[in-house]
Short mmCIF file of C-alpha atoms in Angstrom, two decimals:
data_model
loop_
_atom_site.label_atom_id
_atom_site.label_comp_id
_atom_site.label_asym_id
_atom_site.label_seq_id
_atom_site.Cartn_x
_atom_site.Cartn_y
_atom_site.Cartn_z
CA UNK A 1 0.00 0.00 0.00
CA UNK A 2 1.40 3.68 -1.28
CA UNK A 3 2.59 5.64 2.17
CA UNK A 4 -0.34 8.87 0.61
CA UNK A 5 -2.60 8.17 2.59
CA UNK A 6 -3.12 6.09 5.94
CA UNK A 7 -6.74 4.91 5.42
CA UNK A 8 -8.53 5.49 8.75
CA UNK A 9 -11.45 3.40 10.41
CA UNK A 10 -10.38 0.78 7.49
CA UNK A 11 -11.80 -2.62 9.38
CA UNK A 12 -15.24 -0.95 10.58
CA UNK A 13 -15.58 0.48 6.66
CA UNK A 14 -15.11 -2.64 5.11
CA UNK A 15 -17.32 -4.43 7.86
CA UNK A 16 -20.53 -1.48 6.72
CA UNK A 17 -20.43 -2.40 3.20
CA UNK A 18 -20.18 -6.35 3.98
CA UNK A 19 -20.57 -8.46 1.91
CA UNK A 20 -18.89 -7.11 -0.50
CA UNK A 21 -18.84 -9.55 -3.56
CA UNK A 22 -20.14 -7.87 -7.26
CA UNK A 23 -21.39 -4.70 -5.12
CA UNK A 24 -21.11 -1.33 -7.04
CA UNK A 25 -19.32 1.40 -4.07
CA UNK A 26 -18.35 4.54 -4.56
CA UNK A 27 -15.38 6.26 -2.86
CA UNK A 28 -16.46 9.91 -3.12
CA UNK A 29 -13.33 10.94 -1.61
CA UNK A 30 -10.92 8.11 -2.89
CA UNK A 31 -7.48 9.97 -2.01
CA UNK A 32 -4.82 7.62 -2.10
CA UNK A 33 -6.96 4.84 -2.68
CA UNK A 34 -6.61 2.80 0.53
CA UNK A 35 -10.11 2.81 1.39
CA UNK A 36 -10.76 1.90 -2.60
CA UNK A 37 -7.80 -0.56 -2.54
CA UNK A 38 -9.52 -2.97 0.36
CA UNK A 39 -13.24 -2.66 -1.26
CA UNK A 40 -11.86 -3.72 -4.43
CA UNK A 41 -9.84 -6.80 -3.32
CA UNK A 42 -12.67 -7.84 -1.21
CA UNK A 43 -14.66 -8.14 -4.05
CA UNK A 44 -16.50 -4.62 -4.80
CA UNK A 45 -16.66 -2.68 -7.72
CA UNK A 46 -15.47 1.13 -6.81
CA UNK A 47 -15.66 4.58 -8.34
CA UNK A 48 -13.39 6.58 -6.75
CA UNK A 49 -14.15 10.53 -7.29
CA UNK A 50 -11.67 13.06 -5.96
CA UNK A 51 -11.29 16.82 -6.34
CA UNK A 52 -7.41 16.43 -6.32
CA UNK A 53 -5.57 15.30 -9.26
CA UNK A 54 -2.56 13.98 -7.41
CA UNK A 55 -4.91 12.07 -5.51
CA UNK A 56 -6.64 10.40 -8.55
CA UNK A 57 -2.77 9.67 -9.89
CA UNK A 58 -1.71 8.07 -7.01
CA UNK A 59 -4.88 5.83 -6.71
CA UNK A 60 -4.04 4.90 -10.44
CA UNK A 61 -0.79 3.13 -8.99
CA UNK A 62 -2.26 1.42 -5.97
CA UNK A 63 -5.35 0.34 -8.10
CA UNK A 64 -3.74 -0.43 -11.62
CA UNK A 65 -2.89 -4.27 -10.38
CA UNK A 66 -6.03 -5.38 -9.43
CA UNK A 67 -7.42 -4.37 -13.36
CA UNK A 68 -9.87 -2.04 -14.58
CA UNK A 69 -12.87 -4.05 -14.51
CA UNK A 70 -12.37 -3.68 -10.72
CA UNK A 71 -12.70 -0.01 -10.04
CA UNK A 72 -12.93 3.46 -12.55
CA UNK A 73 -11.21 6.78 -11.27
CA UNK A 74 -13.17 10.07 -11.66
CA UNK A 75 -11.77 13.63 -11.41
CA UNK A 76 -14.33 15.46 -9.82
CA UNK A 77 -16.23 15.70 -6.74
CA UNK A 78 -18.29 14.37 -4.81
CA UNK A 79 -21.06 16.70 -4.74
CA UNK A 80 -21.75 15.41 -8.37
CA UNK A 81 -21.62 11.79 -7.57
CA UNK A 82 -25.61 11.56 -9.23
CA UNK A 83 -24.13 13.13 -13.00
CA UNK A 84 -20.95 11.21 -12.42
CA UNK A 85 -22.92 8.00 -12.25
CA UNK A 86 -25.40 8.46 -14.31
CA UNK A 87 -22.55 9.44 -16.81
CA UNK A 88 -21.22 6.04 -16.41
CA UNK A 89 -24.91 4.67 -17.21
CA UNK A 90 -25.11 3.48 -13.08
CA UNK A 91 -28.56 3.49 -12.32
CA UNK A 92 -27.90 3.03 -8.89
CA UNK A 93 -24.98 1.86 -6.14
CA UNK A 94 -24.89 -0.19 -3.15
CA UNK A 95 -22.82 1.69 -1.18
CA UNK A 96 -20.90 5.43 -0.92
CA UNK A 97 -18.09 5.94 1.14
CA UNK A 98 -17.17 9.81 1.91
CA UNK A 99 -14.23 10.53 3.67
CA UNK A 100 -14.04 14.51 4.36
CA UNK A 101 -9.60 13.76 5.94
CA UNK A 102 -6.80 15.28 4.30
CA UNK A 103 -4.46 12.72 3.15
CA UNK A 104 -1.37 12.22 4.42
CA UNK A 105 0.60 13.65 1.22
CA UNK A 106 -1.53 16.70 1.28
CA UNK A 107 -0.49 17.66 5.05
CA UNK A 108 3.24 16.79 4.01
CA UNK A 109 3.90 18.11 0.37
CA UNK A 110 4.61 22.03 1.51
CA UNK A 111 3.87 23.51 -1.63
CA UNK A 112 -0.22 22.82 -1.13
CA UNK A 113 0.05 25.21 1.60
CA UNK A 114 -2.34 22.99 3.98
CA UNK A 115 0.23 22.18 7.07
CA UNK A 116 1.17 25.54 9.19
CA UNK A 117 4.01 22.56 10.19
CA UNK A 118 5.65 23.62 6.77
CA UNK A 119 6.47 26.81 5.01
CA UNK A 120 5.03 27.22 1.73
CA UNK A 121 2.87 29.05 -0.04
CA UNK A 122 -0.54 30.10 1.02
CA UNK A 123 -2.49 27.50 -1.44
CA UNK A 124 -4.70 24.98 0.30
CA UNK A 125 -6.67 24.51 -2.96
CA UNK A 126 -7.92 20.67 -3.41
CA UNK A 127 -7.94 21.03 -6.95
CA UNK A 128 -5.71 23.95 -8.15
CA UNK A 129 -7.06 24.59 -11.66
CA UNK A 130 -9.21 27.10 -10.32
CA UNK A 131 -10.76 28.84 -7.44
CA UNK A 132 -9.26 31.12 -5.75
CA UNK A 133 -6.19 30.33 -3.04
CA UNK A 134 -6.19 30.78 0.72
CA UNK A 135 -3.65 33.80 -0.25
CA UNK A 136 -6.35 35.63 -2.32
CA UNK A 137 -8.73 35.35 1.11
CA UNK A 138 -5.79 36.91 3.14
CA UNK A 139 -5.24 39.20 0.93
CA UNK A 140 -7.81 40.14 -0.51
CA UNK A 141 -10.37 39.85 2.24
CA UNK A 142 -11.88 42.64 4.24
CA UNK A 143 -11.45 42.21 8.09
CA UNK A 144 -14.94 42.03 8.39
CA UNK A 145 -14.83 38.75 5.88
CA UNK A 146 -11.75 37.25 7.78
CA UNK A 147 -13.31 37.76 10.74
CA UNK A 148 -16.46 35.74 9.39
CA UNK A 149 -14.83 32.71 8.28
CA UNK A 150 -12.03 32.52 11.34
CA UNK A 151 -14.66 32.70 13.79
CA UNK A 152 -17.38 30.74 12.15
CA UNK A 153 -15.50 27.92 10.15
CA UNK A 154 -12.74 27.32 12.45
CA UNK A 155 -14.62 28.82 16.16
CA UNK A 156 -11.91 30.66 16.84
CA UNK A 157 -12.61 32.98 19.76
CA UNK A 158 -9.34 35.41 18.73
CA UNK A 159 -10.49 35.46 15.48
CA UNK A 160 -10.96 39.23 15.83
CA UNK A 161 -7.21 40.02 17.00
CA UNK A 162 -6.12 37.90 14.50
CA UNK A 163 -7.86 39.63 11.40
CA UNK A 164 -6.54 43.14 12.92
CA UNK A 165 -3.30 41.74 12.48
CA UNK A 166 -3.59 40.47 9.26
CA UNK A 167 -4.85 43.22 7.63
CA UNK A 168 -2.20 45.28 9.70
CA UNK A 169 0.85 42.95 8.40
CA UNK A 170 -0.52 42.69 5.12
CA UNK A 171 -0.68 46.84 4.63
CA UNK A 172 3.12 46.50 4.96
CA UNK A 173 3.95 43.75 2.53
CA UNK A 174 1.89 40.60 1.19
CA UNK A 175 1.27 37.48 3.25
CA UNK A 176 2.63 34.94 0.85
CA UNK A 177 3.26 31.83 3.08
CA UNK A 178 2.18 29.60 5.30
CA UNK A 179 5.44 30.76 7.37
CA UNK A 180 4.57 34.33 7.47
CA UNK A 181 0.95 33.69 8.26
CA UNK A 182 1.69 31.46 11.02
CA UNK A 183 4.29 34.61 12.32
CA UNK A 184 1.64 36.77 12.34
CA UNK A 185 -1.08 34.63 14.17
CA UNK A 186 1.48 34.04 17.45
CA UNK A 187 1.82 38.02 17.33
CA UNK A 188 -2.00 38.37 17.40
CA UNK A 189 -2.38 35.90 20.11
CA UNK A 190 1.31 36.65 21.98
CA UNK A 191 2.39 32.89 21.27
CA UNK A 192 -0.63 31.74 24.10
CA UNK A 193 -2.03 28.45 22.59
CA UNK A 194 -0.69 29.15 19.21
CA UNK A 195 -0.70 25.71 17.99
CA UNK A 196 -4.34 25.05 18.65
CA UNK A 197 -5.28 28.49 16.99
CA UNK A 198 -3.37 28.31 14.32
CA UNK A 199 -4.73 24.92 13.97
CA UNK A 200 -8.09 26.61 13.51
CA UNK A 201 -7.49 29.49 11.74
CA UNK A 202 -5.85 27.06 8.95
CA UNK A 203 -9.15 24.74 9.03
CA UNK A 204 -10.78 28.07 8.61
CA UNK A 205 -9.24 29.14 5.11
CA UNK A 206 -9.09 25.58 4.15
CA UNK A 207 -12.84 24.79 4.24
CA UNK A 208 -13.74 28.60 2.57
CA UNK A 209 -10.75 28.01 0.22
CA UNK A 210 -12.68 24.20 -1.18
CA UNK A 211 -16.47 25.80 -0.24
CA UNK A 212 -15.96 22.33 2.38
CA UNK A 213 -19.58 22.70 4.25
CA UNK A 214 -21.60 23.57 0.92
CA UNK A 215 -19.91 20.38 -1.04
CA UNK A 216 -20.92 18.38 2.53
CA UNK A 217 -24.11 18.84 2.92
CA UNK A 218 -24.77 18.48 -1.43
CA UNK A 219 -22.74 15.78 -1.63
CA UNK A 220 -24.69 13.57 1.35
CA UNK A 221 -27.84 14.22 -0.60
CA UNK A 222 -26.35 13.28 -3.63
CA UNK A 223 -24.84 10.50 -2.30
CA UNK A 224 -28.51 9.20 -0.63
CA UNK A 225 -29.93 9.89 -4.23
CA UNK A 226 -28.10 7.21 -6.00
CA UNK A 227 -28.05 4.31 -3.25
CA UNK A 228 -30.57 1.29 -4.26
CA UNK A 229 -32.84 0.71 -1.40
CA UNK A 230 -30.98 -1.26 1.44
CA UNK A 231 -28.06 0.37 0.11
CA UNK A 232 -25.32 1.80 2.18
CA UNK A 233 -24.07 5.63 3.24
CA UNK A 234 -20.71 5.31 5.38
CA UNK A 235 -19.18 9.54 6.27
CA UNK A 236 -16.53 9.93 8.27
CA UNK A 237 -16.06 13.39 9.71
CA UNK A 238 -13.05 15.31 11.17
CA UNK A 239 -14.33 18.94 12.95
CA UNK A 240 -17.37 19.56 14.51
CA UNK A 241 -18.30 21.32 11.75
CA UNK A 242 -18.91 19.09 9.10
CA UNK A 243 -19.87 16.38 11.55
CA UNK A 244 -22.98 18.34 12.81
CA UNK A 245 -24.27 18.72 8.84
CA UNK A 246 -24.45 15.01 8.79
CA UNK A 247 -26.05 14.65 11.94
CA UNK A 248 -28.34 17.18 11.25
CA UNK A 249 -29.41 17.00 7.50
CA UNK A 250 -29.49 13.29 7.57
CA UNK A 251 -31.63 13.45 10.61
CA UNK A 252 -34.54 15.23 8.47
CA UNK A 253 -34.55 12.43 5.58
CA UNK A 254 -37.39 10.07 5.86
CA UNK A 255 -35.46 7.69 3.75
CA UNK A 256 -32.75 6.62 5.47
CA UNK A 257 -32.32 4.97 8.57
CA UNK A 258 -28.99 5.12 11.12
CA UNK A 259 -27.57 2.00 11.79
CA UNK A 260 -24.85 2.94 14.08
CA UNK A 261 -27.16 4.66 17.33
CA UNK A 262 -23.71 6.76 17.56
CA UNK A 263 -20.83 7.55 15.70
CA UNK A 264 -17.86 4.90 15.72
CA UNK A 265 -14.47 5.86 16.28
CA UNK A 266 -11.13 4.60 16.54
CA UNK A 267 -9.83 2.42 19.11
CA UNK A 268 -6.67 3.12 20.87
CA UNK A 269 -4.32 0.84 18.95
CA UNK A 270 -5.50 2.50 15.29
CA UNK A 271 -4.94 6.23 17.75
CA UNK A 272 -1.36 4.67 18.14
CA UNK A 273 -0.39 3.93 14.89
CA UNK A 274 -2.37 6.80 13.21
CA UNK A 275 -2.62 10.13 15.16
CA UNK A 276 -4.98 11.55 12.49
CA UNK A 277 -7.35 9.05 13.51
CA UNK A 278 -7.98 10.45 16.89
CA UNK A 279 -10.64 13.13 16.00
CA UNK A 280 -12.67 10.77 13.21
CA UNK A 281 -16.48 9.79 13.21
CA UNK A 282 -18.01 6.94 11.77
CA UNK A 283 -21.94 7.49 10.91
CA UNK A 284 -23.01 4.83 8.68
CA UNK A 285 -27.08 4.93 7.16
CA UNK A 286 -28.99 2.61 5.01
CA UNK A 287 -31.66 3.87 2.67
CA UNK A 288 -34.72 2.62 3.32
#
């Protein structure tokens, strides 16, 4: 298995979509494919959809030996999983599997601009053939709008001290990098905490950067839309944020039922070997 991505909740996502033999599942957030990879070999059919190129490339390599009639790899996202199967003439599925992590080689590649661990530049784009960069928000943004997203999309109670400063910096010369950013965030804050803010304030421009909560909350409607009945929906969540359109939205369907009473999450050995792990929900639905 390609070192991309470390697939998270892998036993309990394979055990939702059981058995697996001649089922059609899409990965609507394939990444590096190790989610894909174990549906496949176990005897599913997957489309994997991703918004990042590099992603869909790298699941190319990990999926390539088991043979294309065992899985198809779609740029795109996952908000259009009903044109992107009904492109493929797939009436319906049997299962979807969305998984809203960063992968591993997103976080560590510095140039994407996601990790505030690395200097690089402000990017954070998960495709970046368009839209507009986390840079363009900083720069571009008024306070008012930085204020807005910081304190809404990553709940970031300095969020106001932290826009004065960023307009303030940014009046002198142009935040560029994730480097300089981060610089300017411990000044805001006077280095209290700074890891866990600038934790947020990064989540923050990341999920306005990809429009993360709109392409949720479309793509779990989408995703309901083209399940056969008794078919399968499997999320898993990161942030509050994204985790509480799930709950919510899904909640208000008549057509699906929950079939985990709460969310699973990883034991202590997967926490061990997998940090990233640690903050990941498991809600898993069956249309009905």
């Amino acid at each position: 298995m390609s070192a991309y991505h470390e697939p998270v909740l892998l036993r309990e996502v394979i055990a939702a979509f059981s058995p697996l033999n001649n089922k059609i599942i899409v990965d609507g957030t394939v990444g590096g494919a190790g989610h894909a990879h174990a549906l496949a070999v176990g005897g599913a059919y997957v489309v994997g959809i991703d918004r990042d190129p590099d992603a869909i490339q790298e699941s190319e390599k990990v999926l390539g030996p088991l043979g294309k009639d065992r899985y198809r790899l779609v740029h795109g996202s996952f908000a259009d999983i009903g044109s992107i199967t009904a492109g493929m003439n797939i009436p319906a599925v049997d299962g979807v599997l969305l998984d809203f992590g960063l992968s591993s080689h997103q976080l560590n590649d510095a140039s994407r601009g996601f990790s505030y661990l690395r200097d690089g530049p402000l990017d954070m784009r998960f495709d970046r053939s368009g839209s507009a960069t986390a840079g363009d928000i900083v720069s571009g943004y008024s306070q008012e709008e930085l204020y807005e997203i910081i304190s809404q999309y990553g709940e970031e109670k300095r969020a106001r001290a932290i826009c004065v400063a960023i307009v303030r910096s940014r009046a002198v010369k142009t935040i560029e990098t994730t480097g300089e950013l981060v610089g300017i965030i411990g000044t805001a804050i006077h280095g209290s905490d700074t890891t866990g803010v600038v934790s947020r304030v990064f989540q923050a421009l990341r999920i306005a950067v990809n429009n993360e909560l709109g392409t949720v909350r479309k793509g779990i409607h989408e995703a309901v839309g083209v399940l056969k009945t008794g078919g399968i929906l499997a999320v898993i969540t990161f942030h509050s944020l994204e985790d509480r359109i799930v709950k919510l939205d899904m909640s208000k369907r008549s057509d699906v039922m929950k079939v985990t009473k709460k969310p699973l999450s990883a034991d202590k050995e997967e926490i061990r070997t997998n940090r990233r792990s640690r903050s990941a929900k498991l809600r898993i639905y069956k249309k009905i």
